[in-house]
Short mmCIF file of C-alpha atoms and ligand atoms in Angstrom, two decimals:
data_model
loop_
_atom_site.label_atom_id
_atom_site.label_comp_id
_atom_site.label_asym_id
_atom_site.label_seq_id
_atom_site.Cartn_x
_atom_site.Cartn_y
_atom_site.Cartn_z
CA MET A 1 -14.28 12.46 17.49
CA VAL A 2 -12.59 12.90 20.50
CA ARG A 3 -12.18 16.48 19.94
CA GLU A 4 -16.01 16.35 20.72
CA LEU A 5 -16.11 14.05 23.47
CA ALA A 6 -14.23 16.11 25.53
CA GLN A 7 -16.61 19.38 24.20
CA ASP A 8 -19.70 18.51 24.17
CA THR A 9 -21.59 17.02 27.30
CA ALA A 10 -22.21 13.40 27.31
CA ALA A 11 -26.39 13.21 26.74
CA THR A 12 -25.04 15.25 22.88
CA HIS A 13 -22.53 13.47 21.49
CA SER A 14 -24.75 10.56 20.13
CA SER A 15 -22.95 8.76 17.70
CA ARG A 16 -19.89 10.62 17.14
CA THR A 17 -18.70 9.34 21.22
CA GLY A 18 -17.71 5.63 18.88
CA ALA A 19 -15.27 3.77 19.58
CA GLY A 20 -14.17 1.50 17.65
CA CYS A 21 -14.09 -2.05 18.33
CA PRO A 22 -11.43 -4.96 18.09
CA ALA A 23 -11.33 -7.01 14.84
CA GLY A 24 -11.89 -10.05 16.06
CA ALA A 25 -15.34 -9.26 18.00
CA GLY A 26 -17.27 -9.58 15.28
CA ALA A 27 -18.27 -6.51 13.04
CA ALA A 28 -15.85 -3.31 13.71
CA GLY A 29 -17.48 -0.31 15.42
CA THR A 30 -17.81 1.51 17.89
CA PHE A 31 -17.44 0.73 21.67
CA GLY A 32 -21.05 1.01 21.72
CA GLN A 33 -21.20 -2.18 19.00
CA LEU A 34 -18.51 -4.38 20.83
CA LEU A 35 -20.75 -4.06 23.84
CA ARG A 36 -23.88 -4.87 22.06
CA ALA A 37 -22.04 -8.33 20.14
CA HIS A 38 -20.55 -9.65 23.58
CA ARG A 39 -23.50 -9.06 24.94
CA GLN A 40 -25.26 -10.77 22.71
CA ARG A 41 -23.02 -13.62 22.17
CA ARG A 42 -24.05 -14.13 26.17
CA GLY A 43 -27.26 -14.31 24.78
CA LEU A 44 -27.76 -11.62 27.88
CA SER A 45 -30.97 -8.98 27.63
CA LEU A 46 -29.65 -5.56 28.86
CA SER A 47 -31.61 -6.19 32.17
CA GLN A 48 -29.33 -8.92 33.29
CA LEU A 49 -26.26 -7.57 31.93
CA ALA A 50 -27.23 -4.21 33.93
CA ALA A 51 -27.60 -6.69 37.17
CA ARG A 52 -24.48 -8.16 36.47
CA MET A 53 -22.78 -4.81 35.57
CA HIS A 54 -24.00 -3.42 38.83
CA PHE A 55 -25.06 -0.14 36.59
CA ASN A 56 -28.40 1.37 35.95
CA ARG A 57 -30.02 -0.12 32.48
CA GLY A 58 -30.67 3.24 30.83
CA HIS A 59 -27.17 3.74 31.50
CA LEU A 60 -26.15 0.78 30.02
CA SER A 61 -28.58 1.28 26.76
CA ARG A 62 -27.21 4.74 26.20
CA ILE A 63 -23.24 3.59 25.89
CA GLU A 64 -24.67 0.69 23.50
CA THR A 65 -26.19 3.16 21.39
CA ASP A 66 -23.45 5.54 21.35
CA LYS A 67 -25.24 8.26 23.15
CA ARG A 68 -22.36 7.89 25.98
CA LEU A 69 -18.79 7.89 26.39
CA PRO A 70 -18.02 4.87 28.44
CA SER A 71 -16.08 5.47 31.50
CA VAL A 72 -13.32 3.43 32.84
CA SER A 73 -14.86 1.43 36.05
CA PHE A 74 -18.02 1.25 33.21
CA ALA A 75 -15.21 -1.30 30.62
CA LYS A 76 -13.43 -2.24 33.88
CA ALA A 77 -17.63 -3.99 34.62
CA CYS A 78 -18.04 -4.83 31.13
CA ASP A 79 -14.30 -6.75 31.00
CA ARG A 80 -15.16 -8.48 34.16
CA VAL A 81 -18.38 -9.80 33.25
CA LEU A 82 -18.05 -10.15 29.59
CA SER A 83 -14.33 -9.95 27.84
CA GLY A 84 -12.20 -11.86 30.57
CA GLY A 85 -9.98 -9.54 29.46
CA ARG A 86 -9.24 -6.05 29.31
CA THR A 87 -10.69 -4.83 25.66
CA PHE A 88 -13.29 -2.34 27.27
CA THR A 89 -11.52 -1.22 29.54
CA THR A 90 -7.75 -0.33 27.33
CA ILE A 91 -10.51 1.37 24.50
CA ALA A 92 -11.80 3.49 27.16
CA LEU A 93 -8.46 4.61 28.55
CA ALA A 94 -7.41 5.46 24.82
CA LEU A 95 -10.93 7.58 24.39
CA GLU A 96 -10.58 9.00 28.10
CA ALA A 97 -7.06 9.98 27.27
CA ALA A 98 -8.06 11.38 23.95
CA ALA A 99 -11.02 13.35 25.37
CA ARG A 100 -8.69 14.67 27.93
CA GLN A 101 -6.24 15.92 25.65
CA GLN A 102 -8.67 17.95 23.77
CA GLN A 103 -5.96 19.50 21.53
CA GLY A 104 -4.49 15.86 21.18
CA TRP A 105 -5.04 15.37 17.78
CA VAL A 106 -2.27 16.16 15.85
CA GLN A 107 -2.90 17.19 12.24
CA PRO A 108 -1.13 15.07 10.92
CA ALA A 109 1.03 15.79 7.35
CA GLN A 110 2.85 13.06 6.36
CA LEU A 111 2.66 12.97 2.43
CA PRO A 112 5.92 13.34 1.05
CA ALA A 113 7.17 16.11 -1.82
CA ALA A 114 4.80 16.28 -5.05
CA LYS A 115 7.05 15.96 -7.78
CA ARG A 116 7.06 19.10 -9.91
CA HIS A 117 7.82 17.20 -13.21
CA PHE A 118 4.37 15.19 -12.92
CA VAL A 119 3.37 14.21 -16.15
CA GLY A 120 0.40 12.96 -17.72
CA ARG A 121 -2.04 9.97 -15.40
CA ARG A 122 -5.48 12.15 -16.17
CA GLY A 123 -7.85 9.74 -16.19
CA HIS A 124 -6.14 8.44 -13.35
CA PHE A 125 -6.71 11.44 -11.47
CA ASP A 126 -10.26 11.76 -12.65
CA ARG A 127 -11.13 8.17 -11.40
CA LEU A 128 -9.57 9.04 -8.00
CA ASP A 129 -11.73 11.62 -7.38
CA ARG A 130 -14.75 9.96 -8.49
CA LEU A 131 -14.05 6.88 -6.46
CA LEU A 132 -12.52 9.08 -3.53
CA HIS A 133 -14.82 12.22 -3.24
CA GLY A 134 -17.77 10.72 -4.52
CA HIS A 135 -18.84 9.08 -1.38
CA GLU A 136 -20.61 12.16 0.52
CA GLN A 137 -23.85 10.39 0.51
CA SER A 138 -21.73 6.57 1.69
CA LEU A 139 -21.00 5.38 5.28
CA ALA A 140 -18.65 3.10 3.74
CA VAL A 141 -14.65 4.27 3.85
CA PRO A 142 -13.58 4.71 0.07
CA VAL A 143 -10.45 3.09 -0.55
CA ALA A 144 -8.47 2.79 -3.72
CA VAL A 145 -5.99 0.73 -5.00
CA ILE A 146 -3.33 1.36 -7.26
CA ASN A 147 -1.34 -1.21 -8.79
CA GLY A 148 1.25 -2.01 -11.24
CA PRO A 149 4.74 -3.16 -12.28
CA PRO A 150 7.48 -1.52 -10.38
CA GLY A 151 8.17 2.23 -11.25
CA VAL A 152 5.42 2.60 -13.17
CA GLY A 153 4.85 5.74 -11.07
CA LYS A 154 2.14 4.27 -8.07
CA THR A 155 3.39 5.92 -5.77
CA ALA A 156 4.04 8.93 -7.21
CA LEU A 157 0.06 9.10 -9.06
CA ALA A 158 -1.30 8.29 -5.10
CA VAL A 159 1.46 11.28 -3.34
CA GLN A 160 0.11 13.66 -6.02
CA TRP A 161 -4.03 13.15 -6.43
CA ALA A 162 -3.36 13.56 -2.31
CA HIS A 163 -1.74 16.71 -2.56
CA GLN A 164 -4.08 17.82 -5.19
CA ALA A 165 -7.26 17.10 -2.64
CA VAL A 166 -5.60 18.85 0.17
CA SER A 167 -5.07 21.83 -2.37
CA ASP A 168 -8.76 21.72 -2.53
CA GLY A 169 -9.56 21.27 1.00
CA ARG A 170 -10.14 17.79 1.44
CA PHE A 171 -8.71 15.44 4.10
CA ALA A 172 -8.42 18.66 6.26
CA ASP A 173 -7.98 16.74 9.39
CA GLY A 174 -4.68 15.00 8.25
CA GLN A 175 -2.70 13.12 5.51
CA LEU A 176 -1.55 9.73 6.51
CA PHE A 177 1.51 8.14 4.98
CA VAL A 178 2.76 5.10 5.84
CA ASP A 179 5.51 2.70 3.48
CA LEU A 180 4.59 -0.84 4.15
CA GLN A 181 7.23 -2.41 2.76
CA GLY A 182 5.19 -4.62 0.90
CA PRO A 183 8.14 -5.72 -1.95
CA GLU A 184 11.45 -5.73 0.25
CA PRO A 185 13.19 -8.84 0.66
CA GLY A 186 13.48 -7.63 4.37
CA GLY A 187 9.80 -8.43 4.84
CA ALA A 188 7.15 -6.16 4.71
CA ALA A 189 5.99 -4.04 8.15
CA ALA A 190 3.89 -5.70 10.51
CA PRO A 191 0.57 -3.87 11.13
CA TYR A 192 1.04 -3.87 14.64
CA ASP A 193 3.90 -1.34 14.42
CA VAL A 194 2.64 0.74 11.56
CA LEU A 195 -0.31 1.31 13.98
CA ALA A 196 2.02 1.84 17.13
CA ASP A 197 3.31 4.55 14.47
CA LEU A 198 -0.09 5.60 13.43
CA LEU A 199 -1.23 6.16 16.38
CA ARG A 200 1.64 8.19 18.15
CA ALA A 201 0.48 10.45 14.59
CA VAL A 202 -2.01 11.76 15.79
CA GLY A 203 -1.29 12.20 18.67
CA VAL A 204 -1.92 9.16 21.34
CA PRO A 205 1.30 9.20 23.47
CA ALA A 206 3.30 6.17 23.33
CA GLU A 207 1.96 4.91 26.68
CA ARG A 208 -1.38 5.05 26.05
CA VAL A 209 -0.88 3.12 22.32
CA PRO A 210 -2.40 -0.45 23.29
CA ALA A 211 -0.12 -3.83 23.45
CA ASP A 212 -2.74 -5.85 21.78
CA LEU A 213 -2.95 -5.47 18.01
CA ASP A 214 -6.75 -5.21 17.74
CA GLN A 215 -7.23 -2.68 20.53
CA ARG A 216 -4.61 -0.78 18.30
CA ALA A 217 -6.87 -0.87 15.09
CA ALA A 218 -10.02 -0.25 17.30
CA THR A 219 -8.59 2.84 18.89
CA PHE A 220 -6.61 4.02 15.70
CA ARG A 221 -10.60 3.68 14.22
CA SER A 222 -11.91 6.02 17.56
CA TYR A 223 -9.36 8.44 16.49
CA LEU A 224 -9.99 8.96 13.01
CA HIS A 225 -14.02 8.40 13.56
CA GLY A 226 -15.75 11.83 12.84
CA ARG A 227 -12.40 13.43 10.52
CA GLU A 228 -11.67 14.12 7.49
CA VAL A 229 -8.04 12.22 6.66
CA LEU A 230 -6.24 10.22 4.23
CA LEU A 231 -4.34 6.92 4.61
CA VAL A 232 -1.94 6.80 2.00
CA LEU A 233 -0.82 2.89 2.31
CA ASP A 234 2.54 2.38 -0.06
CA ASN A 235 3.45 -0.73 -1.04
CA ALA A 236 1.26 -2.93 0.55
CA ALA A 237 2.40 -6.89 0.45
CA ASP A 238 -1.55 -8.18 0.63
CA ALA A 239 -4.81 -7.94 2.05
CA GLN A 240 -3.99 -9.31 5.13
CA GLN A 241 -1.54 -6.55 6.19
CA ILE A 242 -4.07 -4.11 5.28
CA ARG A 243 -7.15 -4.75 6.94
CA PRO A 244 -6.39 -3.88 10.82
CA LEU A 245 -5.23 -0.36 9.41
CA LEU A 246 -8.76 0.61 7.50
CA PRO A 247 -10.56 3.35 9.54
CA GLY A 248 -14.17 2.98 10.22
CA SER A 249 -16.44 5.73 9.47
CA ALA A 250 -16.62 8.27 6.26
CA GLY A 251 -14.94 10.62 5.93
CA CYS A 252 -11.88 9.22 5.78
CA ALA A 253 -10.55 7.55 2.65
CA VAL A 254 -7.70 5.07 1.69
CA VAL A 255 -5.20 4.67 -1.35
CA VAL A 256 -3.29 1.56 -1.33
CA THR A 257 -0.48 1.13 -3.83
CA SER A 258 0.85 -2.18 -4.72
CA ARG A 259 3.05 -4.25 -7.12
CA SER A 260 0.48 -7.09 -6.10
CA ARG A 261 -3.24 -7.02 -7.13
CA LEU A 262 -4.02 -8.14 -3.20
CA PRO A 263 -6.33 -10.69 -4.01
CA GLY A 264 -8.87 -10.99 -0.80
CA LEU A 265 -9.25 -7.33 -0.57
CA MET A 266 -12.77 -7.10 -1.99
CA SER A 267 -14.12 -9.21 0.92
CA LEU A 268 -12.39 -6.94 3.17
CA THR A 269 -13.62 -3.80 1.38
CA ASP A 270 -15.54 -2.16 -1.28
CA ALA A 271 -12.10 -1.43 -2.51
CA VAL A 272 -11.97 -0.19 -6.09
CA THR A 273 -8.24 -0.70 -8.23
CA LEU A 274 -6.63 1.31 -11.28
CA SER A 275 -3.76 -0.63 -12.93
CA LEU A 276 -1.02 1.65 -14.25
CA ARG A 277 0.40 1.01 -17.25
CA GLU A 278 3.97 2.67 -18.42
CA LEU A 279 3.83 6.60 -20.23
CA CYS A 280 2.21 6.62 -23.64
CA ARG A 281 4.93 8.28 -25.77
CA PRO A 282 4.38 11.62 -25.85
CA GLU A 283 4.39 11.62 -21.56
CA ALA A 284 7.66 9.84 -21.59
CA ALA A 285 8.97 12.04 -23.68
CA LEU A 286 7.06 15.47 -21.93
CA LEU A 287 8.92 13.83 -18.68
CA ILE A 288 12.74 13.61 -20.12
CA ARG A 289 11.67 17.03 -21.50
CA SER A 290 10.79 18.59 -17.71
CA ALA A 291 13.71 16.99 -16.52
CA ILE A 292 16.52 17.76 -18.45
CA GLY A 293 15.02 20.57 -19.19
CA GLY A 294 14.04 22.65 -22.69
CA ALA A 295 16.68 23.26 -24.55
CA ARG A 296 18.93 20.39 -23.98
CA ALA A 297 15.84 18.35 -25.13
CA ASP A 298 14.84 20.54 -27.72
CA ALA A 299 18.10 20.04 -29.52
CA ASP A 300 17.40 16.84 -30.23
CA PRO A 301 13.83 15.37 -29.91
CA ALA A 302 14.22 13.02 -31.88
CA ALA A 303 16.94 11.14 -29.63
CA VAL A 304 14.74 11.57 -26.85
CA ALA A 305 12.29 9.83 -28.55
CA VAL A 306 14.63 6.74 -29.13
CA LEU A 307 16.09 7.44 -25.25
CA ALA A 308 11.72 7.09 -23.53
CA GLU A 309 11.86 4.10 -26.24
CA ARG A 310 14.63 2.63 -25.04
CA CYS A 311 13.38 3.35 -21.08
CA GLY A 312 10.52 1.63 -22.14
CA HIS A 313 8.59 4.16 -20.97
CA LEU A 314 8.73 3.63 -17.59
CA PRO A 315 8.71 6.11 -15.13
CA LEU A 316 11.72 4.77 -13.15
CA ALA A 317 14.29 4.18 -16.31
CA LEU A 318 12.95 7.63 -17.54
CA VAL A 319 13.52 9.15 -14.54
CA LEU A 320 17.01 7.69 -14.02
CA ALA A 321 18.09 8.37 -17.69
CA ALA A 322 17.03 12.07 -17.42
CA GLU A 323 19.20 12.36 -14.06
CA ARG A 324 21.83 10.78 -16.05
CA ILE A 325 21.79 13.78 -18.37
CA VAL A 326 21.20 16.27 -16.26
CA SER A 327 24.42 15.11 -13.77
CA HIS A 328 26.73 15.06 -16.56
CA GLU A 329 27.26 18.67 -18.45
CA HIS A 330 28.38 17.19 -21.55
CA HIS A 331 25.83 13.65 -21.68
CA SER A 332 23.51 14.17 -24.76
CA ALA A 333 20.05 12.35 -24.78
CA ASP A 334 21.85 10.66 -28.25
CA ALA A 335 24.41 9.58 -26.28
CA LEU A 336 22.87 7.78 -23.68
CA ALA A 337 20.42 6.29 -26.04
CA THR A 338 23.54 5.26 -27.49
CA GLU A 339 24.73 3.62 -25.08
CA LEU A 340 21.23 1.98 -24.00
CA LYS A 341 21.13 0.20 -26.79
CA GLN A 342 22.66 -2.75 -25.50
CA GLU A 343 19.41 -4.35 -23.43
CA HIS A 344 21.73 -4.82 -20.36
CA ALA A 345 22.83 -1.50 -19.89
CA ARG A 346 18.99 -0.51 -18.63
CA LEU A 347 19.15 -2.48 -16.34
CA GLU A 348 22.21 -0.92 -14.85
CA LEU A 349 20.32 2.48 -15.13
CA ALA A 350 20.72 3.70 -11.51
CA GLU A 351 21.48 6.78 -9.49
CA GLY A 352 22.50 7.72 -6.60
CA ASP A 353 20.75 4.30 -4.50
CA VAL A 354 18.25 3.94 -6.55
CA VAL A 355 18.59 0.79 -9.75
CA LEU A 356 16.67 -0.10 -12.24
CA ARG A 357 17.50 -3.63 -11.69
CA ASP A 358 17.27 -3.57 -7.91
CA ALA A 359 13.46 -2.81 -8.02
CA PHE A 360 12.97 -5.89 -10.19
CA ASP A 361 14.75 -7.67 -7.56
CA ALA A 362 12.16 -7.53 -4.94
CA SER A 363 9.06 -8.53 -7.20
CA TYR A 364 11.35 -11.59 -8.60
CA GLN A 365 12.37 -12.65 -5.26
CA ALA A 366 8.93 -12.42 -4.04
CA LEU A 367 7.88 -15.17 -6.06
CA ASP A 368 8.15 -19.20 -5.33
CA GLU A 369 11.25 -21.75 -7.64
CA GLN A 370 9.16 -22.74 -9.87
CA THR A 371 7.22 -19.59 -10.67
CA ALA A 372 10.61 -17.61 -10.86
CA ARG A 373 11.38 -20.33 -13.59
CA VAL A 374 8.62 -19.76 -15.63
CA PHE A 375 9.31 -16.35 -15.54
CA ARG A 376 13.11 -16.15 -16.62
CA LEU A 377 12.08 -18.80 -19.32
CA LEU A 378 9.34 -15.92 -20.85
CA GLY A 379 12.88 -13.99 -21.22
CA LEU A 380 14.02 -16.47 -23.73
CA LEU A 381 10.56 -17.19 -25.66
CA PRO A 382 10.46 -15.71 -29.37
CA GLY A 383 8.15 -13.51 -30.19
CA ARG A 384 6.35 -10.83 -28.36
CA LEU A 385 3.19 -12.79 -27.19
CA ILE A 386 2.91 -14.94 -24.25
CA ASP A 387 0.45 -17.94 -23.95
CA ALA A 388 -0.13 -20.99 -21.75
CA ALA A 389 0.64 -23.80 -24.60
CA ALA A 390 4.60 -21.80 -25.53
CA THR A 391 4.93 -21.70 -22.22
CA ALA A 392 4.21 -25.38 -20.86
CA ALA A 393 6.29 -26.55 -24.08
CA SER A 394 8.76 -24.27 -22.85
CA ALA A 395 8.99 -24.83 -18.82
CA GLY A 396 8.07 -28.78 -19.18
CA VAL A 397 4.45 -28.42 -17.65
CA SER A 398 1.57 -29.47 -18.59
CA GLN A 399 -0.93 -26.37 -20.26
CA ASP A 400 -3.68 -25.88 -17.01
CA GLU A 401 -0.21 -25.48 -14.89
CA ALA A 402 1.54 -23.54 -17.03
CA ALA A 403 -1.50 -21.52 -16.71
CA ARG A 404 -1.63 -21.47 -13.16
CA LEU A 405 1.82 -19.85 -13.75
CA LEU A 406 1.24 -17.18 -15.95
CA ARG A 407 -1.75 -15.93 -13.77
CA SER A 408 0.39 -15.62 -10.82
CA LEU A 409 3.09 -13.38 -12.92
CA ALA A 410 0.11 -11.44 -13.83
CA GLY A 411 -0.98 -10.89 -10.54
CA ALA A 412 2.40 -9.81 -9.57
CA HIS A 413 2.36 -7.43 -12.75
CA LEU A 414 5.86 -8.72 -14.36
CA ILE A 415 3.43 -10.01 -17.42
CA ARG A 416 0.07 -8.42 -18.38
CA SER A 417 -2.84 -9.42 -19.74
CA GLN A 418 -3.36 -8.92 -23.52
CA ASP A 419 -6.56 -11.22 -24.12
CA GLU A 420 -7.93 -13.72 -22.68
CA ARG A 421 -5.42 -16.17 -23.51
CA HIS A 422 -2.63 -14.26 -24.33
CA TYR A 423 0.11 -11.93 -22.02
CA LEU A 424 2.69 -9.37 -22.86
CA MET A 425 5.52 -8.84 -21.21
CA HIS A 426 6.67 -5.30 -20.60
CA ASP A 427 10.46 -4.82 -22.45
CA LEU A 428 12.63 -4.22 -19.84
CA LEU A 429 11.23 -6.98 -17.57
CA ARG A 430 12.11 -9.58 -20.58
CA ALA A 431 15.81 -8.24 -20.43
CA TYR A 432 15.76 -8.87 -16.96
CA ALA A 433 13.96 -12.15 -17.01
CA ALA A 434 16.76 -12.98 -19.77
CA ASP A 435 19.53 -11.56 -17.98
CA LEU A 436 18.61 -13.68 -15.08
CA ALA A 437 17.88 -17.04 -17.36
CA ARG A 438 21.46 -16.95 -19.04
CA ARG A 439 23.10 -16.15 -15.42
CA LEU A 440 20.93 -18.95 -13.89
CA ASP A 441 19.79 -21.37 -16.43
CA GLY A 442 23.20 -21.37 -18.90
CA ASN A 443 26.35 -21.31 -17.94
CA SER A 444 27.14 -18.09 -17.68
CA ALA A 445 29.91 -16.43 -15.82
CA GLY A 446 27.61 -15.51 -13.15
CA GLY A 447 27.30 -11.44 -11.84
CA ARG A 448 24.80 -10.77 -9.10
CA VAL A 449 22.17 -12.52 -9.03
CA PRO A 450 19.32 -12.03 -6.43
CA ALA A 451 18.51 -14.54 -4.17
CA ARG A 452 14.03 -15.45 -4.35
CA ARG A 453 12.97 -14.60 -1.25
CA ALA A 454 13.10 -17.70 1.36
CA GLU A 455 10.42 -18.54 3.46
CA ARG A 456 9.86 -16.50 6.77
CA ASN A 457 8.61 -17.84 10.04
CA SER A 458 6.72 -14.89 9.88
CA ARG A 459 4.78 -13.21 7.14
CA PHE A 460 5.81 -9.71 8.70
CA VAL A 461 9.15 -8.85 10.00
CA PRO A 462 9.07 -6.28 13.38
CA ALA A 463 10.29 -2.96 12.89
CA ARG A 464 13.19 -3.99 15.36
CA ALA A 465 14.01 -6.26 13.13
CA ARG A 466 13.72 -4.09 9.74
CA VAL A 467 15.73 -1.68 11.51
CA ALA A 468 18.51 -4.44 11.97
CA SER A 469 18.16 -5.30 8.67
CA GLY A 470 19.66 -1.84 7.53
CA THR A 471 18.20 0.56 5.14
CA GLY A 472 15.38 -1.95 3.63
CA LYS A 473 17.30 -1.95 -0.09
CA PRO A 474 17.50 -4.99 -1.60
CA VAL A 475 20.33 -6.82 -0.15
CA PRO A 476 22.88 -7.87 -2.97
CA VAL A 477 23.68 -11.56 -2.77
CA ASN A 478 25.92 -13.64 -5.25
CA THR A 479 24.11 -17.00 -4.18
CA GLY A 480 22.64 -18.59 -7.26
CA ILE A 481 19.08 -19.76 -6.81
CA ARG A 482 18.16 -23.42 -8.11
N1 ATP B 1 4.05 10.97 -13.84
C1 ATP B 1 4.91 10.95 -13.41
N2 ATP B 1 5.82 11.93 -14.31
C2 ATP B 1 6.42 12.41 -13.14
N3 ATP B 1 7.06 11.36 -12.91
C3 ATP B 1 7.43 10.28 -12.08
C4 ATP B 1 5.93 9.74 -12.65
N4 ATP B 1 5.65 8.51 -12.20
C5 ATP B 1 6.52 8.50 -11.88
N5 ATP B 1 7.38 9.26 -11.71
C6 ATP B 1 8.69 8.72 -11.43
O1 ATP B 1 9.43 8.02 -11.44
C7 ATP B 1 9.78 7.10 -10.52
C8 ATP B 1 9.09 5.77 -10.03
O2 ATP B 1 7.81 6.47 -9.41
P1 ATP B 1 7.43 5.37 -8.62
O3 ATP B 1 8.40 5.11 -7.55
O4 ATP B 1 5.91 6.02 -8.00
O5 ATP B 1 6.87 4.47 -8.94
P2 ATP B 1 6.44 2.70 -8.30
O6 ATP B 1 5.20 2.17 -8.91
O7 ATP B 1 5.56 3.44 -7.03
O8 ATP B 1 7.21 1.42 -7.78
P3 ATP B 1 7.67 0.62 -6.92
O9 ATP B 1 6.38 -0.13 -7.41
O10 ATP B 1 8.95 0.14 -6.49
O11 ATP B 1 6.74 1.05 -5.50
C9 ATP B 1 10.23 8.09 -9.35
O12 ATP B 1 11.06 8.92 -9.22
C10 ATP B 1 8.63 9.50 -9.72
O13 ATP B 1 8.90 10.56 -8.75
MG1 MG B 2 5.82 3.28 -5.46
#
């Protein structure tokens, strides 16, 4: 949009001059829409406002209908008469800066590298294609939410699909990728900081990044207006965190990944959800084979299948197991499968600083005390199917309460719904829950136990605090949780 502003004469760019409006000022949209919303809220006609601002009525009308770019002095007059702050001025300054720097749009290409050995998920690729490419006629920004349990491959799918889309010629104006750090024990990234990063990534000079959250969001929408940009929001904590980051104009598309179902998102956007589960058997074996090489895998395909089974067909566990084999010249699939016969050993799968248990810890830490207790209990319940009655009996709560707690665990993807009454828990999560139960609820010798996330004063952690807290990886602690 801003590129055209500088190129076009003021009279020709029609709605493409739109500057997004602060979310707090009513419906998000263009500078003109914001102006109209403020004018109407004050009960002023165009002529009355023009008189108060000392501007020509026709000029005002053209700006309200986004046929003309507002000057900074015009925006100051808007602020003087309408907002009492710097709302309009800040947006006009950002637009002017952008227009001045015709080449100021820095085309972002922030996607992490695609996987060399990506397997499966064909159906999900097709759904994403339909959701995010089939919107040419719509004015809405398509939003796809990929959710599922820890390590199931949400980020990998988003990234792989995004690379495919780019190689098909989509999102020519750029791709933005942000880790929102939803499950991190240190806290989720604050939209305020994320917007600053996003604005800088598309070429807004640091000194032009507005100081206010709504204005940052509005400026971001303005920059994306009229462009084809893909925004990948990885590891979202909740809908509130995403809201200020959403582009306002069609042409852009958003892929969100989250361990949560993101309640409330539907009321914000027409988001469509894709829930991921572990890979199917052949895909899981293929993932191991691709990673360790055909020669090693084909030497003992039965062992590869057992290994995949013991990894619960969960991509993160499969990758860690495969890496273990690759990094030890004499380690075979059979030897590792035997080692992983012990459920406990599966949780300790680790390569470098990636540890399977840590991925689960982050989700567990986010649970409140009651839900965490029930989660641990579920690890000890006999049988695979979980229902409210058995949960209520073992947790000593009412069936209604048990049903509520189970819904909450399903919302965090720590169990999944099997039918109207029953839930299932992934084998690795069950082993994890049982392990925690033994450490915390039995009188075991102890060991590393994740502290659940304490109530925080602020839901989001500013960038400085995140940096200060270190790498953002789960922090091992040795305290109990009761
Ligand atoms: N379909 C796949 N093919 C090959 N590798 C995969 C696939 N899906 C995931 N992986 C690999 O499995 C590991 C875990 O995947 P990923 O990080 O995408 O999981 P996630 O669901 O985003 O986890 P988290 O909840 O922690 O964010 C990564 O190394 C990823 O590259
Ligand atoms: Mg992820």
